[in-house]
XYZ file of C-alpha atoms in Angstrom:
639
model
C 116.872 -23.370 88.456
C 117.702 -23.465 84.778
C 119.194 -26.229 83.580
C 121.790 -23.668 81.622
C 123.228 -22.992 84.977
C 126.943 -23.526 85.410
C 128.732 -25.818 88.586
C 130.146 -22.430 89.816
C 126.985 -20.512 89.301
C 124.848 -22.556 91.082
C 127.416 -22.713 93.783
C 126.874 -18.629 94.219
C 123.159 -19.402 93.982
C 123.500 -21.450 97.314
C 125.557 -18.739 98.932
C 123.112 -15.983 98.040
C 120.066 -18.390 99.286
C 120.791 -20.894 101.484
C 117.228 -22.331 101.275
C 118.150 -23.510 98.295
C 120.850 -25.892 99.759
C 118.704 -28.679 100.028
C 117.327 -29.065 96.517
C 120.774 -27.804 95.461
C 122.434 -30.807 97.178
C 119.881 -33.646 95.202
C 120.652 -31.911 91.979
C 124.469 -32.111 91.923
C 124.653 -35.162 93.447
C 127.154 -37.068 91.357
C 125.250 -39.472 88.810
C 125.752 -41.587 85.522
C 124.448 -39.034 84.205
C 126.235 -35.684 85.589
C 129.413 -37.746 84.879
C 128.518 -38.390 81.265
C 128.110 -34.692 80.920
C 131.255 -33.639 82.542
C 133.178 -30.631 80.839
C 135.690 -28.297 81.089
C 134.477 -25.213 83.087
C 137.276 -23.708 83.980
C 141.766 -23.590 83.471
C 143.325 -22.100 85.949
C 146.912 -20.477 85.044
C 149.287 -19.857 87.951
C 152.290 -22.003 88.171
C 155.011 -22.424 85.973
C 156.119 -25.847 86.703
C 153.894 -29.199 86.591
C 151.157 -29.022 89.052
C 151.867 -32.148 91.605
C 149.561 -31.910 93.741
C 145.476 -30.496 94.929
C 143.612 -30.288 97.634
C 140.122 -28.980 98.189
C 139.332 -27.408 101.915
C 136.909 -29.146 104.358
C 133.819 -26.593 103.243
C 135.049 -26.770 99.470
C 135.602 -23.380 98.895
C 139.102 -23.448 98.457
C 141.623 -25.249 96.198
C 145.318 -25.531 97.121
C 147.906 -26.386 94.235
C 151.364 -26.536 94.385
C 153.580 -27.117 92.092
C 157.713 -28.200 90.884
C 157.697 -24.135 91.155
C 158.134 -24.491 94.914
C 155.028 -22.264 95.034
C 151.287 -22.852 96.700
C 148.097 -20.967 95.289
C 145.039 -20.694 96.790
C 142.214 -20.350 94.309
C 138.468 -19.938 94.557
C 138.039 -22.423 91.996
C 134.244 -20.624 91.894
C 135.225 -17.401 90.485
C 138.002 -18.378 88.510
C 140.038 -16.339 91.493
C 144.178 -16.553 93.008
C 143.341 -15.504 96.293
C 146.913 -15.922 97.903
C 150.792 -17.181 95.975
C 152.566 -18.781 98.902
C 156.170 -19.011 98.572
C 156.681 -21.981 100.603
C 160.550 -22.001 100.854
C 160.607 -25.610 99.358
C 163.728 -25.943 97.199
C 162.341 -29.514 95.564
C 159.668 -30.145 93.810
C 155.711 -30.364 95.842
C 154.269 -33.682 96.029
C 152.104 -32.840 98.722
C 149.723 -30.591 99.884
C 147.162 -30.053 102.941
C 144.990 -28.084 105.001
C 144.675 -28.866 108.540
C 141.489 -29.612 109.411
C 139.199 -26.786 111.483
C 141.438 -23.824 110.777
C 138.914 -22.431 107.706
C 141.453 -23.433 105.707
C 144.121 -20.732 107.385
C 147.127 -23.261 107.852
C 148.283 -25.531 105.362
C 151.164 -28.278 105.209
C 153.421 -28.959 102.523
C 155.547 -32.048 101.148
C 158.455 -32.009 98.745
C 161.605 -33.351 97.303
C 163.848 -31.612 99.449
C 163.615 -33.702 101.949
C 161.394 -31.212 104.096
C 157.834 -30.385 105.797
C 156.562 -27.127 105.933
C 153.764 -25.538 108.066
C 152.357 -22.143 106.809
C 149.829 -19.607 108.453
C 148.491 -17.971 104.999
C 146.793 -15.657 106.946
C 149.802 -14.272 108.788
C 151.882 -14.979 105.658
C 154.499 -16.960 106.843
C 156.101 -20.336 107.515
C 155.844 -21.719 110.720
C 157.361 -25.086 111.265
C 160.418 -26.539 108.728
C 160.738 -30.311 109.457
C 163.739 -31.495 107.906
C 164.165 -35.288 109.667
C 163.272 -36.937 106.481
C 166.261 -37.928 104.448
C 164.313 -38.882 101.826
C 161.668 -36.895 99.267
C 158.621 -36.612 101.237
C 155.695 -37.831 98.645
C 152.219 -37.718 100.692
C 150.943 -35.706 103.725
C 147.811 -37.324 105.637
C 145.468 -35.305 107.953
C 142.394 -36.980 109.743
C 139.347 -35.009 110.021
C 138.467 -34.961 113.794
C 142.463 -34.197 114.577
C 143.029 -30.496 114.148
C 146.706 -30.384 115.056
C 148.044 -33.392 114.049
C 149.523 -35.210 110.545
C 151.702 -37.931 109.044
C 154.170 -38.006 106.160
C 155.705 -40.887 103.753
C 159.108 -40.664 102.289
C 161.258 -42.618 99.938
C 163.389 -43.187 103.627
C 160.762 -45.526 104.577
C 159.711 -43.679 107.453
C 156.096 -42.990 108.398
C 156.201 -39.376 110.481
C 153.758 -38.092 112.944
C 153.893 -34.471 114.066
C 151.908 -32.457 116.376
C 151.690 -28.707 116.074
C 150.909 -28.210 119.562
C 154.499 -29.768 120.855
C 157.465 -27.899 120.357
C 159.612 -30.024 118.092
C 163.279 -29.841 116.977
C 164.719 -32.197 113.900
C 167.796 -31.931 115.496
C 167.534 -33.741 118.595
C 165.827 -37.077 117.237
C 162.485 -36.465 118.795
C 159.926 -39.536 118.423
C 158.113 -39.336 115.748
C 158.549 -41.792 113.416
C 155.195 -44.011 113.889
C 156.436 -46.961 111.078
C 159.946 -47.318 109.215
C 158.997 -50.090 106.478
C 162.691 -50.862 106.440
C 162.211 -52.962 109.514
C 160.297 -55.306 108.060
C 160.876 -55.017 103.863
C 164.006 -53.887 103.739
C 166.605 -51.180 102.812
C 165.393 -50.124 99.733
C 161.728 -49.678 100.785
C 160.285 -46.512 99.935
C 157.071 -44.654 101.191
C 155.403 -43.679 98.616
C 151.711 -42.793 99.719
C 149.148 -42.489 102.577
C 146.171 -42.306 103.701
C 143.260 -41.770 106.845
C 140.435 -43.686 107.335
C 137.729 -40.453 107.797
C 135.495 -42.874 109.735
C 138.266 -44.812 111.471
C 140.954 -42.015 111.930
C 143.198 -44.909 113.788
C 143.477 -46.796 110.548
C 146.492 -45.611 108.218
C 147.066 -46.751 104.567
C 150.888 -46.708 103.226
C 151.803 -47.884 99.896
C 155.125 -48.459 99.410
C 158.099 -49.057 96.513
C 155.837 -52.563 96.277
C 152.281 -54.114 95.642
C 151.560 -54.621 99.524
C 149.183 -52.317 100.548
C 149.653 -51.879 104.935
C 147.236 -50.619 107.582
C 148.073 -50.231 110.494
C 145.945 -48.956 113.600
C 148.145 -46.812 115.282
C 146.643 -46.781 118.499
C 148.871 -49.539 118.613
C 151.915 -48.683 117.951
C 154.316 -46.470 119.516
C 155.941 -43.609 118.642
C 160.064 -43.901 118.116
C 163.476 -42.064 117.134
C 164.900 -42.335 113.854
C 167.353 -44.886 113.422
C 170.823 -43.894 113.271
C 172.312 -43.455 110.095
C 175.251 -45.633 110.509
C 173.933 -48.342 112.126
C 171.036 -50.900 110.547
C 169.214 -51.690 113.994
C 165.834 -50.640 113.436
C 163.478 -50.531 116.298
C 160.346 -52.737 116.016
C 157.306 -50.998 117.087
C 154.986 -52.875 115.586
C 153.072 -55.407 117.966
C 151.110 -58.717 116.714
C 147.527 -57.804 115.063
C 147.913 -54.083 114.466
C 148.460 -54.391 110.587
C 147.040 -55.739 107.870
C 148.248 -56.726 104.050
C 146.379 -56.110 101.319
C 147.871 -57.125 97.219
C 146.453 -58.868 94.219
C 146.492 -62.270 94.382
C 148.100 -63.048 91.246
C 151.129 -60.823 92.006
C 151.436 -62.110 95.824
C 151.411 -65.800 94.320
C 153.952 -66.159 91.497
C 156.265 -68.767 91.844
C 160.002 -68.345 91.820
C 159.370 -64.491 92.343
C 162.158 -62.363 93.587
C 161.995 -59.318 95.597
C 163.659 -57.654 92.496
C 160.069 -58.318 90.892
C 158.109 -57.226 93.293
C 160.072 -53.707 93.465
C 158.380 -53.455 89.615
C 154.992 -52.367 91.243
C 154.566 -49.102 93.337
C 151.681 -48.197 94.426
C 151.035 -45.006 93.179
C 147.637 -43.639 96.074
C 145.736 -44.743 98.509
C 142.194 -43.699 99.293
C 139.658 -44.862 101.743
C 136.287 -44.827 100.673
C 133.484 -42.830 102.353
C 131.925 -45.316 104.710
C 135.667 -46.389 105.481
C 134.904 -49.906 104.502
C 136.996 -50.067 101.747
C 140.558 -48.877 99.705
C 141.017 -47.794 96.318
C 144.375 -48.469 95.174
C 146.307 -47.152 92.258
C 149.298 -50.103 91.294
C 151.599 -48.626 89.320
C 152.359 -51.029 86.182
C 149.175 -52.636 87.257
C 145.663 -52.053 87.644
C 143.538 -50.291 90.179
C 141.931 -52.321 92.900
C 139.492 -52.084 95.179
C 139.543 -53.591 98.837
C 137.616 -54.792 101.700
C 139.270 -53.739 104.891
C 136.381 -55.693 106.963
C 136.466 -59.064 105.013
C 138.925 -62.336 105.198
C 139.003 -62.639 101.217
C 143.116 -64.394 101.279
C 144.566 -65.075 97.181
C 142.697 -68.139 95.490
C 145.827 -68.819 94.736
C 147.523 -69.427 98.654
C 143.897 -71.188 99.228
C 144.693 -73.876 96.904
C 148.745 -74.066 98.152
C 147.289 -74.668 101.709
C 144.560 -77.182 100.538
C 146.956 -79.940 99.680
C 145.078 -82.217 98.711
C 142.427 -83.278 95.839
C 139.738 -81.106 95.219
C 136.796 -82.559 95.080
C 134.653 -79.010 95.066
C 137.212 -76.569 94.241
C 137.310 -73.899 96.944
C 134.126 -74.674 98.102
C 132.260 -71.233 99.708
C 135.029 -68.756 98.415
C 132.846 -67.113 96.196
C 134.624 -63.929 94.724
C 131.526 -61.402 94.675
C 131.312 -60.850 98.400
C 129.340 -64.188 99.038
C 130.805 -66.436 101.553
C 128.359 -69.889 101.400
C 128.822 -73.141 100.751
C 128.595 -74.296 97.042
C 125.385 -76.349 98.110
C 123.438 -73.571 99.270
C 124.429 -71.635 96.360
C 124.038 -74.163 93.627
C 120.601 -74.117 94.963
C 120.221 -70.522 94.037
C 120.900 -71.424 90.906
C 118.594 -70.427 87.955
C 118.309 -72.934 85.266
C 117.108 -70.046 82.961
C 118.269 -66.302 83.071
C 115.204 -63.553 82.687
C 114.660 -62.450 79.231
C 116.630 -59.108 79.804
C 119.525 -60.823 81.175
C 119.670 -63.508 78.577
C 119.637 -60.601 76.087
C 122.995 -59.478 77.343
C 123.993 -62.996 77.566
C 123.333 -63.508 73.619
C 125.128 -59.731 73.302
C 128.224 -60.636 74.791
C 128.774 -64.441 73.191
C 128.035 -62.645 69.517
C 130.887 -59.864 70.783
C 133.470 -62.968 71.988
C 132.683 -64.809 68.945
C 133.651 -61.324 67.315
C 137.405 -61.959 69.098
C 136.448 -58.324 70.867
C 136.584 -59.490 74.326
C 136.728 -56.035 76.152
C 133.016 -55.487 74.283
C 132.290 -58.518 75.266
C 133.714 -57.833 79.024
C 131.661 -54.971 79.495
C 128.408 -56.484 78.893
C 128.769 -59.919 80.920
C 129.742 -56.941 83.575
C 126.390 -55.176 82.884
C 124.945 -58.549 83.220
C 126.960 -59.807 86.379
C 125.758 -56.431 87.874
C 121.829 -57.094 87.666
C 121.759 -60.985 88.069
C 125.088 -61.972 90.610
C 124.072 -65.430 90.997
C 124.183 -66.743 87.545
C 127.033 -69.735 86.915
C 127.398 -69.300 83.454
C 127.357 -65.581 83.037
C 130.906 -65.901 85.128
C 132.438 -68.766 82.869
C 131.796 -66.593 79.998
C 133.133 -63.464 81.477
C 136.342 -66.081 82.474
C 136.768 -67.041 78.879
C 136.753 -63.653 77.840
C 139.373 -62.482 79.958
C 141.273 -65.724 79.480
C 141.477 -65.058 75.823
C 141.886 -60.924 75.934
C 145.072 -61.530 78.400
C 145.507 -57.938 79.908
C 147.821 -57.795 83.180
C 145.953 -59.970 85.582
C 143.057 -61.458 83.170
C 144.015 -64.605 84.242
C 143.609 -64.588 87.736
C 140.299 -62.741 86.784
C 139.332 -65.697 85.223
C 140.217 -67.638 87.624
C 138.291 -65.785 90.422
C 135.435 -65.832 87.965
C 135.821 -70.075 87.688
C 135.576 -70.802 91.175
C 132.760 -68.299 92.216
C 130.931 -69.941 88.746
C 131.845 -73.287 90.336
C 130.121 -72.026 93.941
C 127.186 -71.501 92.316
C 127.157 -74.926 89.817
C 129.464 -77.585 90.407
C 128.410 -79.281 87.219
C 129.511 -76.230 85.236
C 131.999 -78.182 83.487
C 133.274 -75.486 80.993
C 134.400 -73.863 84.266
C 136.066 -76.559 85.825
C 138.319 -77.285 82.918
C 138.959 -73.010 82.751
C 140.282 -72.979 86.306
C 142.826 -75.885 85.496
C 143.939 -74.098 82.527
C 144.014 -70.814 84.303
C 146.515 -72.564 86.695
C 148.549 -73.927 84.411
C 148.251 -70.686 82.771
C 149.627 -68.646 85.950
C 152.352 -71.176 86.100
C 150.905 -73.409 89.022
C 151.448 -76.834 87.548
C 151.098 -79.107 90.909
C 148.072 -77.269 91.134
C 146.577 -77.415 87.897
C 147.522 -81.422 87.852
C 145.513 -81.926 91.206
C 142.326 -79.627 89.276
C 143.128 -81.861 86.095
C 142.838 -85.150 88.099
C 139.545 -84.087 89.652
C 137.619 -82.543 86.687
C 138.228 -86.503 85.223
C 136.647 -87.901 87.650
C 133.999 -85.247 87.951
C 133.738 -85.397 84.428
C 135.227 -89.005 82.980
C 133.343 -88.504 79.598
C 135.365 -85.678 79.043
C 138.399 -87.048 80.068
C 139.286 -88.464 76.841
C 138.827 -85.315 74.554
C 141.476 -84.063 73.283
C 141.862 -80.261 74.560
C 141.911 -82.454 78.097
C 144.695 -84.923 76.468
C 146.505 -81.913 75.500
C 146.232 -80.059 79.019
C 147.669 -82.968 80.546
C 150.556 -83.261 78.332
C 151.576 -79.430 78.960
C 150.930 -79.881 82.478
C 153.614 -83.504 82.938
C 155.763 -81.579 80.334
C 156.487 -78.472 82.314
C 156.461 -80.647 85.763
C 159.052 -82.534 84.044
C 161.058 -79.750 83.066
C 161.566 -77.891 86.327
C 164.592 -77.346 88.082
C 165.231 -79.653 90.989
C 166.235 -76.508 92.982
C 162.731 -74.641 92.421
C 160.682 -73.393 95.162
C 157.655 -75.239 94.942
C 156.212 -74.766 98.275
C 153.904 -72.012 97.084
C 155.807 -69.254 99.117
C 157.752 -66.230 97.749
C 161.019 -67.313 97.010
C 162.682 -63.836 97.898
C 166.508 -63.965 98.552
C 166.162 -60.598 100.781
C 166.384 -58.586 103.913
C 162.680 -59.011 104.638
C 161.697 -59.937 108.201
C 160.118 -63.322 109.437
C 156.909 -60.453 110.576
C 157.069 -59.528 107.204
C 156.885 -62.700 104.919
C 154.034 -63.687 107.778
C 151.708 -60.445 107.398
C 152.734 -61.004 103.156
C 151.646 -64.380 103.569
C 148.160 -63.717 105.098
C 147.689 -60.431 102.705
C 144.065 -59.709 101.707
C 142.818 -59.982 98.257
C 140.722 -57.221 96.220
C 137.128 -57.442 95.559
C 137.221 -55.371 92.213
C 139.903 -53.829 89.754
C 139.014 -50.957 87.507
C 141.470 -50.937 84.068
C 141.928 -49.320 81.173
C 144.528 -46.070 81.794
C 148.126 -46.292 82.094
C 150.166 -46.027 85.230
C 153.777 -46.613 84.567
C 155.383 -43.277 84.495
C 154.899 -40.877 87.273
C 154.685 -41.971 91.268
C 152.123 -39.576 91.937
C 149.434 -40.522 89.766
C 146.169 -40.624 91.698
C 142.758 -42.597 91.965
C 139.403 -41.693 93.811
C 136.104 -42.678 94.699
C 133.778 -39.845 92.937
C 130.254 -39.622 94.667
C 128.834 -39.138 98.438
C 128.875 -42.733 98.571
C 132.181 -43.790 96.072
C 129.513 -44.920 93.049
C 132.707 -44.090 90.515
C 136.036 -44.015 90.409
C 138.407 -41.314 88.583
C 141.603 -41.437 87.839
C 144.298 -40.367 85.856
C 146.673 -41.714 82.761
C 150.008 -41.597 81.192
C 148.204 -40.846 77.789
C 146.818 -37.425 79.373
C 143.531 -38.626 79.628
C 140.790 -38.675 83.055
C 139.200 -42.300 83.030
C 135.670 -42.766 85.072
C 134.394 -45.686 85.580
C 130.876 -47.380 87.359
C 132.044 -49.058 90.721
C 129.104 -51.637 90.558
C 129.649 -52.515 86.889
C 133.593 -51.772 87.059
C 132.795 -50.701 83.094
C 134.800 -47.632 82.057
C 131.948 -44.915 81.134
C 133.884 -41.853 80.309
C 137.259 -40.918 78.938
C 138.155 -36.874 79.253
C 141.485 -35.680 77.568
C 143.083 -33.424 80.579
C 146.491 -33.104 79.725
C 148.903 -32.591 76.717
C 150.991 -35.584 78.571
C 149.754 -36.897 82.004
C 147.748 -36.591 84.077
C 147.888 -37.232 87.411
C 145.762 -35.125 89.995
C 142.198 -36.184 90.374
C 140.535 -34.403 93.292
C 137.077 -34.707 93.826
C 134.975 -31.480 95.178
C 133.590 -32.730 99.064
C 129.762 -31.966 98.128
C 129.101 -31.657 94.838
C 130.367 -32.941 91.151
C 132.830 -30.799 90.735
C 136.029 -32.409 89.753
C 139.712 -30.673 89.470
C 142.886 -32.097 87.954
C 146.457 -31.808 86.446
C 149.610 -33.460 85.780
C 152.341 -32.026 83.576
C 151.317 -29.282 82.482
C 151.562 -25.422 84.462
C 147.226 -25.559 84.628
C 144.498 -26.671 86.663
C 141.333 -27.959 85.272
C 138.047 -27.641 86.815
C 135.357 -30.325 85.124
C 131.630 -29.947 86.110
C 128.312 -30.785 83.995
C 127.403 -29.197 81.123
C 123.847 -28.313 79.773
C 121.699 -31.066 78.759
C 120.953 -28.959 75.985
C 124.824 -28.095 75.378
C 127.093 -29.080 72.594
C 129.100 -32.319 72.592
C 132.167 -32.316 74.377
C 135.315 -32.068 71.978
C 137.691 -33.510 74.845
C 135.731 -36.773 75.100
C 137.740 -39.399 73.827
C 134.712 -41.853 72.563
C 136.902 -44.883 71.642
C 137.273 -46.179 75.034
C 138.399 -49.833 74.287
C 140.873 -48.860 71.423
C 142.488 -46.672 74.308
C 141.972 -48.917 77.061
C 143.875 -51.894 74.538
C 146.850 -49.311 73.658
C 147.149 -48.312 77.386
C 148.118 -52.582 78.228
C 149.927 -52.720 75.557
C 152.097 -49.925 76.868
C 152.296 -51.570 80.521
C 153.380 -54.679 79.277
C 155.971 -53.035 76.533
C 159.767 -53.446 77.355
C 160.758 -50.707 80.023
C 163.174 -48.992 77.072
C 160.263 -48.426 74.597
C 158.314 -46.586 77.682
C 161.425 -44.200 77.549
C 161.291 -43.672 74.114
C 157.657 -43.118 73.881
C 158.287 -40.245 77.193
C 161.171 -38.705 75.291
C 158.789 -35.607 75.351
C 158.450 -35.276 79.212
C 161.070 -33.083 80.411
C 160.000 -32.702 83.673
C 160.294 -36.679 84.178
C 164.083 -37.350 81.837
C 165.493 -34.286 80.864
C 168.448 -33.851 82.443
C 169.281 -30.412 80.906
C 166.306 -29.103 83.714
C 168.029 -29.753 86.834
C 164.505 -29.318 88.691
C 163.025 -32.212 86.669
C 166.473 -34.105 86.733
C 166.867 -34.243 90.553
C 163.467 -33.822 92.033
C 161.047 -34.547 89.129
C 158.549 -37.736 89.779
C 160.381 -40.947 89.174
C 158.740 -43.687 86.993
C 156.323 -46.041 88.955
């Protein structure tokens, strides 16, 4: 094949030869090096409203987009074709779209901010089903792959819907189908916001709600129920013991004196399970992106230390935070004194970079490093005092993951032992960091005297000093709310993540997505408020690639099932279709080459004051206009 060949020409090639599939399938696999060549093939004009929502079918032959126009298009996205305008009868914006599995993508479902669920036959041309028992906008549909008749829905109600196409169903007799209403448990004002199947577990179900927790449930478990009724607030509780998990960063699960007020700041934003169904990509809005573990006990560092209670004399000994689970004996005997040449190269690269004061450079490379050598003590205390000094949302705790798993593999390190104390002084655990304090001087009594330690101690007794005899100190969320005994228990236990991916900007649309990119998830895409596509290397977590996508935002990232192919959109009326361009080809003029520059404006946005956000949005109509009464009473709320 010549290596001129376009994504969608080589996809005809297959279909005019099928014994080319095989080498055809090893050539597009998605690599470092297809991604780095990513371009725009292809805008597809259609809608006239901001484009909420893709999906590709099962074979990938078809693209569904739908749109605040109330309409669906079905494209083949390989020759540039509108092969069918659905008007769905929606009178609120689409936030979801879906085909059901095994129909050859002949009946879809659709999700929007009127409250409804539609089911259309687009080869008969007409709607089928209307589901109107949300009373809430319906955000996210969820279909499993070995379950042709069946799907879920999330709405800002709370409720978690299942229907079946093969019952008869009518909204206005209360039938059971509401599988979980988060209201039960979080309260009132909880909100379904997104949802997901596990493809290789379809009785697991992600739900992100109107907060950081992250549920799944297996719903074999749980049955289904009628909707409460509207005037009264007893909620039936259909969830048994040990059929859902919690899943949240540590750092936001553990601050002291938090309200539930707080916790409403985060929303997560989409859920995705990963190929082998091992693990879930999160997209926090006002946060990060995180990856989890389903399969693994990793609880916060944080509620570890809480639960301890007592003096550490090997801080958190075997909770080592890159998947190894040993005892800091058998890993300190791992231990290399010396790192190989290459390794100490990037070492030397990134101390020159902190020394520098450009900590994301320096970030990067102790990542690179981290990546090739895992077992290295120091190489994690660096990275720790790197984050500790760039201070992006959740550096801290970073570092502070980085301190003990640099402790599990040296327990002389002593730069790290005096990082984790500040770290928890830094996250505003004082007990804690005193207890640390108290046992790095006896670890370390020549240091005791030195004056950063002096100094430590004095902030620590200082802010001790100064609480309120009323504070919560316990270590538990102090939440003055409606949430259930279940709930603060399955909060309590939540799950921590294994890896965060940063650098965009999720604070102004609910929709925004993030997904594995690869057969086997080996990057991660996602959208940004700044209308740009970030990619980043799951081992390395580094940020390889920034695309501009979107005059504003973007917030549709759909990966193509088989090859690297990539579609998105966000506020503006197009889809984009991104595949690799020539090796020989020009470079690309939408690559946006200063990645930390971006990645440093994109915090500085999340952290600014909720009224500058506005201000910098005052050019998203869709989201604040209220002259468009589309935007103004169905348009995607901030996260």
């Amino acid at each position: 094949m010549s290596h001129t060949y376009s994504m969608p020409q080589f996809l005809r090639v297959r279909e005019v030869d099928e014994r080319k599939s095989r080498p055809f399938q090893r050539r597009l696999h998605v690599t470092t090096d297809f991604i780095k060549r990513l371009s725009l093939e292809k805008e597809l004009d259609g809608h006239t409203g901001c484009v909420n929502c893709l999906e590709w079918d099962a074979s990938g032959r078809k693209l569904a987009s739908a749109s605040d126009d109330f309409l669906v298009i079905i494209w083949d996205p390989f020759t540039y074709r509108r092969l069918q305008t659905i008007q769905t009868g929606h009178h609120g914006n689409i936030f979801s779209v879906k085909f059901m599995p095994e129909t050859n993508g002949e009946i879809i479902v659709t999700g929007a901010g009127d409250h409804e669920v539609r089911v259309h036959n687009i080869v008969c041309k007409e709607t089928t089903r209307v589901c109107t028992c949300h009373s809430g906008r319906v955000k996210r549909l969820a279909t499993a792959p070995v379950m042709n008749d069946v799907f879920w829905s999330a709405a800002e109600d709370g409720l978690i819907r299942q229907f079946d196409l093969r019952l008869p169903h009518s909204c206005l007799r209360n039938e059971q189908t509401v599988l979980i209403d988060l209201r039960t448990y979080s309260g009132e004002t909880t909100e379904a916001k997104c949802l997901a199947v596990n493809p290789m577990k379809p009785e697991l179900l992600a739900v992100g709600a109107n907060d950081p927790y992250i549920r799944i449930y297996d719903r074999r478990m749980i049955k289904l129920v009628k909707s409460p009724i509207a005037s009264s607030s007893i909620y039936e509780d259909n969830v048994p013991p040990g059929c859902v998990q919690h899943f949240v960063p540590g750092h936001i699960a553990c601050r002291k004196n938090s309200t539930e007020n707080d916790i409403h700041e985060y929303s997560a934003t989409y859920v995705a399970f990963g190929p082998n169904g091992n693990e879930l990509l999160v997209n926090l809005g006002s946060e990060q992106i995180y990856l989890y573990d389903i399969n693994t006990n990793m609880t916060s560092l944080l509620v570890r230390l809480t639960n301890d209670n007592r003096e550490l004399k090997e801080p958190l000994k075997g909770y080592c935070m890159n998947g190894i689970n040993s005892t800091s004996s058998d890993l300190s005997s791992r231990n290399k004194p010396t790192l190989p040449e290459h390794i100490n190269s990037l070492k030397l690269g990134g101390n020159s970079f902190f020394e520098k004061k450009c900590y994301s450079v320096a970030i990067r490379i102790y990542n690179q490093a981290i990546a090739q050598h895992p077992d290295s003590s120091v190489l994690y205390s660096n990275r720790a005092a790197a984050y500790m000094k760039r201070e992006w949302c959740g550096d801290t705790y970073a570092a502070l993951r980085d301190c003990i798993t640099a402790l599990n593999y040296d327990p002389k390190n002593v730069k790290a032992y005096f990082r984790l104390t500040r770290c928890l002084f830094d996250l505003a655990w004082y007990d804690e960091a005193k207890l640390t304090l108290h046992s790095f001087k006896q670890h370390f009594p020549s240091h005791a005297k030195l004056l950063a330690c002096r100094a430590l101690e004095r902030d620590i007794l200082t802010k001790l000093e100064s609480l309120d005899d009323s504070m919560d100190d316990s270590g538990e969320l102090d939440f003055a709310s409606d949430i259930s005994p279940k709930e603060s228990e399955w909060r309590e236990k939540a799950k921590d993540y294994r890896l965060r991916f940063y650098g965009h900007c999720n604070t102004t649309t609910d929709i925004k997505e993030a997904n594995f990119f690869g057969s086997d998830g080996e990057f991660i895409v996602a959208g940004s408020d700044d209308g740009s596509i970030f990619f980043w290397d799951r081992k390395t977590t580094n940020n390889i690639r920034i695309l501009r996508g979107d005059s504003s935002i973007v917030n549709c990232v759909q990966p193509h099932p088989t090859c690297c192919l990539l579609a998105t959109s966000g506020i503006e009326h197009r889809i984009r279709l991104w595949s690799p361009r020539s090796e020989h080809g020009l470079e690309d003029q939408l690559e946006i080459l200063e990645r930390d520059e971006v990645a440093e404006t994109n915090q500085r946005r999340m952290q600014a004051d909720p009224f500058d956000v506005v201000l910098m949005n005052m050019g998203l109509n869709a989201v604040i206009d209220n002259t468009d009464p589309i935007g103004a009473t169905y348009g995607c709320r901030t996260s």
